[in-house]
Every structure is written in C-alpha cells, then in structure tokens.
Short mmCIF file of C-alpha atoms in Angstrom, two decimals:
data_model
loop_
_atom_site.label_atom_id
_atom_site.label_comp_id
_atom_site.label_asym_id
_atom_site.label_seq_id
_atom_site.Cartn_x
_atom_site.Cartn_y
_atom_site.Cartn_z
CA MET A 1 111.25 132.05 141.79
CA ASN A 2 110.35 133.63 138.54
CA THR A 3 109.99 131.82 135.11
CA SER A 4 113.60 132.58 134.09
CA GLU A 5 114.96 130.86 137.17
CA TYR A 6 112.99 127.77 136.34
CA GLU A 7 114.54 127.82 132.88
CA VAL A 8 118.03 128.07 134.48
CA LEU A 9 117.33 124.84 136.51
CA ALA A 10 115.87 123.13 133.45
CA VAL A 11 118.94 123.89 131.36
CA LEU A 12 121.38 122.93 134.12
CA ALA A 13 119.56 119.57 134.50
CA GLU A 14 119.81 118.91 130.84
CA GLU A 15 123.47 119.82 130.49
CA LEU A 16 124.83 118.92 133.96
CA ASN A 17 127.66 121.20 133.03
CA MET A 18 128.13 124.82 134.11
CA ARG A 19 130.11 125.84 130.96
CA LYS A 20 127.66 124.34 128.57
CA ALA A 21 124.67 125.65 130.39
CA ALA A 22 126.12 129.10 130.65
CA ALA A 23 126.66 129.05 126.86
CA ARG A 24 122.99 128.18 126.30
CA LEU A 25 121.71 130.80 128.58
CA TYR A 26 124.11 133.55 127.21
CA VAL A 27 125.76 134.28 130.62
CA THR A 28 129.15 133.77 132.15
CA GLN A 29 129.88 130.76 134.28
CA SER A 30 130.40 133.06 137.26
CA ALA A 31 127.09 134.68 136.83
CA LEU A 32 125.25 131.41 136.44
CA SER A 33 127.00 130.12 139.69
CA GLN A 34 125.78 133.10 141.55
CA ARG A 35 122.30 132.78 140.06
CA LEU A 36 122.17 129.08 141.13
CA GLN A 37 123.36 129.88 144.70
CA ALA A 38 120.52 132.39 144.94
CA ILE A 39 118.01 129.88 143.70
CA GLU A 40 119.22 127.29 146.15
CA ALA A 41 119.09 129.83 148.96
CA SER A 42 115.44 130.68 148.06
CA TRP A 43 114.68 126.94 148.37
CA ASN A 44 116.89 126.47 151.34
CA ALA A 45 118.02 123.24 149.68
CA LYS A 46 121.09 121.98 147.67
CA ILE A 47 119.86 121.27 144.13
CA PHE A 48 123.14 120.28 142.46
CA ILE A 49 126.47 118.84 143.74
CA ARG A 50 129.42 120.27 141.97
CA SER A 51 132.28 118.02 140.93
CA GLN A 52 135.18 118.01 138.38
CA ARG A 53 133.14 115.93 136.04
CA GLY A 54 130.26 118.18 136.17
CA LEU A 55 126.95 118.55 138.24
CA LEU A 56 124.95 115.85 140.08
CA LEU A 57 121.28 116.32 141.05
CA THR A 58 120.48 115.82 144.70
CA PRO A 59 117.23 114.05 145.71
CA GLU A 60 115.73 117.40 146.59
CA GLY A 61 117.19 118.83 143.39
CA GLU A 62 115.31 116.10 141.37
CA LYS A 63 111.86 117.31 142.76
CA ILE A 64 112.61 120.94 142.18
CA VAL A 65 113.91 120.46 138.64
CA GLN A 66 110.86 118.29 137.75
CA LEU A 67 108.72 121.32 138.78
CA ALA A 68 110.90 123.62 136.92
CA LYS A 69 110.62 121.69 133.67
CA GLU A 70 106.88 121.44 134.04
CA ILE A 71 106.64 125.18 134.36
CA VAL A 72 108.97 125.86 131.56
CA GLN A 73 107.01 123.56 129.30
CA LYS A 74 103.69 124.94 130.23
CA THR A 75 104.84 128.59 129.90
CA ASN A 76 106.29 127.73 126.30
CA ARG A 77 103.03 126.08 125.40
CA VAL A 78 101.01 129.26 126.36
CA LYS A 79 103.44 131.50 124.54
CA GLU A 80 103.02 129.20 121.35
CA GLU A 81 99.14 129.36 121.70
CA ILE A 82 99.36 133.18 121.92
CA LYS A 83 101.44 133.38 118.80
CA GLN A 84 99.05 131.09 117.00
CA ARG A 85 96.21 133.39 117.60
CA VAL A 86 97.96 136.19 115.74
CA GLY A 87 97.57 134.16 112.62
CA GLN A 88 101.23 134.07 111.39
CA ILE A 89 103.22 130.89 111.42
CA SER A 90 105.98 131.34 113.91
CA GLY A 91 107.35 129.61 117.08
CA THR A 92 109.83 126.72 117.08
CA LEU A 93 109.89 123.58 114.97
CA THR A 94 111.75 120.83 116.71
CA ILE A 95 112.91 117.80 114.65
CA ALA A 96 114.94 114.82 115.37
CA VAL A 97 116.29 113.11 112.25
CA ALA A 98 118.11 109.92 111.31
CA SER A 99 121.62 111.06 110.42
CA ILE A 100 121.67 109.60 106.92
CA VAL A 101 118.43 111.44 106.03
CA ALA A 102 119.71 114.72 107.57
CA GLN A 103 122.95 114.51 105.52
CA HIS A 104 121.57 113.32 102.20
CA TRP A 105 117.90 114.36 101.80
CA LEU A 106 116.88 116.90 104.37
CA PRO A 107 119.06 119.99 103.34
CA PRO A 108 116.92 121.19 100.47
CA VAL A 109 113.69 120.64 102.37
CA LEU A 110 114.89 122.77 105.25
CA LYS A 111 116.14 125.37 102.72
CA THR A 112 112.71 125.70 101.28
CA PHE A 113 110.88 125.66 104.72
CA ILE A 114 113.14 128.41 106.06
CA LYS A 115 112.71 130.53 103.02
CA LEU A 116 108.97 130.23 103.09
CA TYR A 117 108.61 130.59 106.92
CA PRO A 118 111.33 133.01 108.19
CA ASP A 119 109.55 133.53 111.58
CA VAL A 120 109.87 129.91 112.63
CA ASN A 121 112.97 128.84 114.46
CA VAL A 122 114.26 125.30 113.61
CA SER A 123 115.92 123.01 116.29
CA LEU A 124 117.41 120.06 114.60
CA THR A 125 119.09 116.93 116.22
CA THR A 126 120.41 114.03 114.43
CA GLY A 127 121.33 110.36 115.44
CA TRP A 128 120.50 106.83 114.80
CA THR A 129 116.87 105.78 114.35
CA SER A 130 116.76 104.31 117.89
CA GLU A 131 118.03 107.57 119.33
CA VAL A 132 115.33 109.44 117.28
CA LEU A 133 112.59 107.11 118.65
CA SER A 134 113.75 107.62 122.07
CA HIS A 135 113.62 111.38 121.88
CA MET A 136 110.15 111.07 120.50
CA TYR A 137 108.90 108.74 123.21
CA GLU A 138 110.10 111.26 125.69
CA ASN A 139 108.27 114.01 123.90
CA ARG A 140 111.27 116.11 123.44
CA PHE A 141 110.62 116.85 119.71
CA GLN A 142 107.56 117.68 117.61
CA LEU A 143 108.60 115.66 114.60
CA GLY A 144 110.87 112.65 113.92
CA ILE A 145 112.30 111.18 110.71
CA VAL A 146 113.28 107.54 111.03
CA ARG A 147 114.44 104.65 108.95
CA GLY A 148 112.92 101.14 108.78
CA GLU A 149 109.57 100.23 110.32
CA PRO A 150 108.99 102.61 113.34
CA ASN A 151 107.38 101.16 116.44
CA TRP A 152 105.27 104.23 116.93
CA SER A 153 101.74 104.54 118.03
CA GLY A 154 101.20 108.15 116.92
CA ILE A 155 101.03 109.57 113.46
CA ALA A 156 103.44 107.96 110.99
CA THR A 157 103.69 108.88 107.33
CA ARG A 158 105.97 106.99 104.82
CA LEU A 159 108.17 109.64 103.03
CA PHE A 160 110.02 107.51 100.54
CA THR A 161 111.54 104.03 99.92
CA ASP A 162 115.01 103.52 98.67
CA GLN A 163 116.75 100.49 97.17
CA LEU A 164 119.80 98.65 98.72
CA TYR A 165 122.77 98.24 96.49
CA LEU A 166 126.01 96.29 96.59
CA VAL A 167 128.72 98.76 95.61
CA ASP A 168 132.23 97.84 94.48
CA GLN A 169 134.85 98.57 91.90
CA GLU A 170 135.45 95.05 90.80
CA ILE A 171 132.46 92.88 91.69
CA HIS A 172 129.68 93.24 89.07
CA SER A 173 127.41 90.31 90.00
CA LEU A 174 126.22 88.81 93.26
CA GLU A 175 127.45 85.34 92.23
CA GLN A 176 131.04 86.60 92.59
CA LEU A 177 130.50 87.08 96.34
CA ARG A 178 130.69 83.28 96.75
CA HIS A 179 134.39 83.22 95.68
CA THR A 180 135.69 86.70 96.36
CA GLU A 181 138.55 87.45 98.68
CA ARG A 182 137.59 91.10 98.91
CA PRO A 183 136.44 92.36 102.32
CA PHE A 184 132.85 93.37 103.13
CA ILE A 185 133.05 97.04 104.44
CA GLN A 186 130.26 97.56 107.01
CA PHE A 187 129.30 100.67 108.94
CA LYS A 188 127.93 100.79 112.37
CA SER A 189 124.14 101.21 112.29
CA ASP A 190 120.92 100.50 114.17
CA SER A 191 120.43 96.83 114.96
CA THR A 192 117.36 96.66 112.72
CA TYR A 193 119.48 97.52 109.56
CA SER A 194 122.25 95.28 110.48
CA LEU A 195 119.77 92.39 110.93
CA HIS A 196 118.18 93.15 107.67
CA ILE A 197 121.56 92.69 106.00
CA GLN A 198 122.45 89.53 107.94
CA GLN A 199 119.12 87.93 106.94
CA TRP A 200 119.96 88.68 103.30
CA TRP A 201 123.42 87.09 103.55
CA HIS A 202 121.90 83.99 105.09
CA GLU A 203 119.20 83.66 102.49
CA GLN A 204 121.65 84.00 99.67
CA PHE A 205 124.87 82.26 100.92
CA GLN A 206 123.89 80.43 104.23
CA ALA A 207 127.06 82.06 105.68
CA LEU A 208 128.37 85.58 106.57
CA PRO A 209 131.19 87.07 104.64
CA ALA A 210 134.75 85.71 105.65
CA ARG A 211 136.43 89.06 105.70
CA THR A 212 135.02 92.27 107.07
CA VAL A 213 136.00 95.85 107.69
CA MET A 214 133.99 97.71 110.32
CA VAL A 215 133.91 101.54 110.16
CA ASP A 216 131.86 104.05 112.33
CA GLN A 217 130.19 106.18 109.63
CA ILE A 218 128.39 105.33 106.41
CA GLU A 219 130.29 108.04 104.47
CA THR A 220 133.57 106.49 105.46
CA CYS A 221 132.18 103.13 104.24
CA LYS A 222 131.06 104.54 100.89
CA GLN A 223 134.44 106.29 100.21
CA LEU A 224 136.39 103.02 101.04
CA ALA A 225 134.24 101.21 98.50
CA TYR A 226 134.61 103.97 96.00
CA HIS A 227 138.39 103.79 96.38
CA GLY A 228 138.51 99.97 95.75
CA VAL A 229 139.23 98.82 99.34
CA GLY A 230 136.32 96.43 99.28
CA TYR A 231 132.69 96.22 98.61
CA ALA A 232 129.69 97.57 100.70
CA ILE A 233 126.02 97.51 100.80
CA LEU A 234 124.58 101.00 100.90
CA PRO A 235 121.05 102.57 100.56
CA GLU A 236 120.28 104.51 97.54
CA ILE A 237 119.95 107.71 99.53
CA ALA A 238 123.73 107.65 100.37
CA LEU A 239 124.76 107.25 96.72
CA ASP A 240 125.58 110.43 94.83
CA GLY A 241 124.60 110.12 91.21
CA ARG A 242 127.73 112.08 90.14
CA GLU A 243 129.97 109.48 91.64
CA GLN A 244 128.23 106.33 90.61
CA HIS A 245 130.40 105.85 87.45
CA LEU A 246 133.29 104.96 89.82
CA VAL A 247 131.75 101.60 90.89
CA HIS A 248 129.41 98.71 89.96
CA MET A 249 125.98 99.07 91.60
CA ILE A 250 124.19 95.79 92.02
CA PRO A 251 120.55 95.97 93.41
CA LEU A 252 119.81 93.53 96.18
CA LYS A 253 116.84 91.10 95.99
CA ASN A 254 115.34 88.78 98.58
CA LYS A 255 114.72 85.16 98.14
CA HIS A 256 111.43 86.01 96.44
CA GLY A 257 113.12 88.18 93.85
CA GLU A 258 111.78 91.27 95.34
CA PRO A 259 113.94 94.46 95.76
CA MET A 260 115.51 94.93 99.15
CA THR A 261 114.54 98.38 100.33
CA ARG A 262 114.56 100.70 103.33
CA ASP A 263 111.71 103.10 104.23
CA THR A 264 111.84 106.46 105.63
CA TRP A 265 109.05 107.67 107.86
CA LEU A 266 107.79 111.00 109.42
CA ILE A 267 106.44 110.55 112.81
CA SER A 268 104.69 112.86 115.34
CA SER A 269 102.28 112.92 118.21
CA GLU A 270 98.59 113.82 117.66
CA ALA A 271 99.17 116.95 119.79
CA ALA A 272 102.28 118.18 117.88
CA TRP A 273 100.57 117.49 114.46
CA GLN A 274 98.21 120.35 115.27
CA LEU A 275 100.84 123.05 115.64
CA PRO A 276 100.86 125.36 112.57
CA GLN A 277 104.54 125.19 112.13
CA VAL A 278 104.38 121.41 111.96
CA GLN A 279 101.66 121.56 109.42
CA ALA A 280 103.55 123.96 107.41
CA PHE A 281 106.58 121.69 107.42
CA GLU A 282 104.47 118.81 106.32
CA LYS A 283 103.27 120.82 103.50
CA VAL A 284 106.68 121.51 102.35
CA LEU A 285 107.60 117.85 102.62
CA GLN A 286 104.90 117.03 99.99
CA HIS A 287 106.98 118.69 97.39
CA PHE A 288 109.98 116.41 98.03
CA VAL A 289 108.41 113.01 98.31
CA PRO A 290 107.03 110.74 95.35
#
C-alpha cells in the first residue's frame, strides 16, 4: 500500500461511516468503497464489516488500522519537520477547547492568530473539559484549553481567572436565597464544576435549592435568567457586559469570604510545545491574558 491508502484506512477507522469518511477524503462513496475493496484484496483480509449502522473493525482490521495510523502519524511528522526547516511558520495547529471558552473568549484570539500566520491551518474541536482532557491524553491535539484544575502532567499555563456570580432579575442579595420560591436554573456541565457549586450551597445554606430547572447549555441557562424565569450561577466569561443591566449580579464568596472563581488553563505536551505553530499561538495568547 502507498501512504494515501493508509490515510484512507485511518479516516475510515475514525469515522466508521462511509459517507462521513468520503466527505473528509473528498471522494464519492462508491469510489471510496472500491478503494477499500482494493486495499482489502491487497491484504487478503476483511478489514471492515459493513452494516446499516456503519462500519465495524474486524480483528485483522484492528491490526492493519493500527499500522496505518502509525504510518500516517510518522509521515505527517516528517512533513512538519521539513516545513519547519524552511523557516516559515506553517503546518497545522490542532486545539481542543472547553466550549464556553471557545464561544466567549477564543474568537478574537483566533482572528489575530490567523491574520498573523496565514500559512497555518487551524483544526478546532470543542467540548466539556473532561472531553478535552481525554483528547489530550490520547495525543490527538497539540493544545488544550480547559476549565478548573487540570489533572495534567505536561505543560500547564493559567490563562485567566473569572468570578462566579449569582444572576437574577429579582434577587439582589444572597440572603434572599433562604426564602425565595424562585427556581435555580442549572446547566449541564463537568462534574467538577457541579461539585464546586454544590459545595458552595452546602457551606452557605446546609441544603440544596428546593426548586431547580435543568437545561443542556449554559447560553440557554443565561437567557432564562435574563428573562426572569429564575436565578442562575454563571462564570464571568459567559456574561456579556452589554446585557448586565438586565439583571442583578451578586459575586459568590466561600465560607472564608474569598471570591468563588474558575480558572482557565492552556495545556500541552512537551513535544507539541516545541512546534513553531504552537509557540506562535502562545505568543498571540500573551496579548489576551492579564
């Protein structure tokens, strides 16, 4: 097999779907199917089992795909090294970012980076911090941006810290929470953030709120609070200064009177940190952090 055929197997193994894999490889499904048949014939082995739900790797296929991924990774690494010797910053920058950071803080950073380094391709994935960490443990991305205290053994740099606020149209002091009938609007999040809030509730009131509304996205949570449905606890990064006049914003403090905060971190491996596109991105970040 040549290198492009190894890439075909690597993409098929990642997607496990002929349509999605064909789209990534810029070929038709029929062309991809013929290509796969030829590859399987060259190995004299069935690599994937086709089904209505997608593709399944055979035991033989697992070994072949593992080899394919290793060859693709090594080939890309050599290509990157060759580009580095030319002296210009190019290649691909891969970043996995906590969704809230990607939505509210990252856009101007990326805009500046892309303008300064037009030869660098950026591949961005978003998700919960736990998902970002999982991607980084699997070495799928060069950089990760996570929330909270990262359990990471590589390079970790704190980017910024933001305050947590109780946000509501009617409640203007934390003491009112002891007697309010208004619901607490919560958004689904990583367990570390939820535990952070639960600990605060227990410290302050020795009990969780009586009425709650659970939503799937932080933006939905914010809009419900802004429209008077109930109160929410939100990080400063999610609060738009142009809308803050709509609600009361009460900063949270722990039992010692210290502000309740949430940190945002940049993480990377030692190897990825040496890449010129990674170093260039880190330099751009310095203009956007305190």
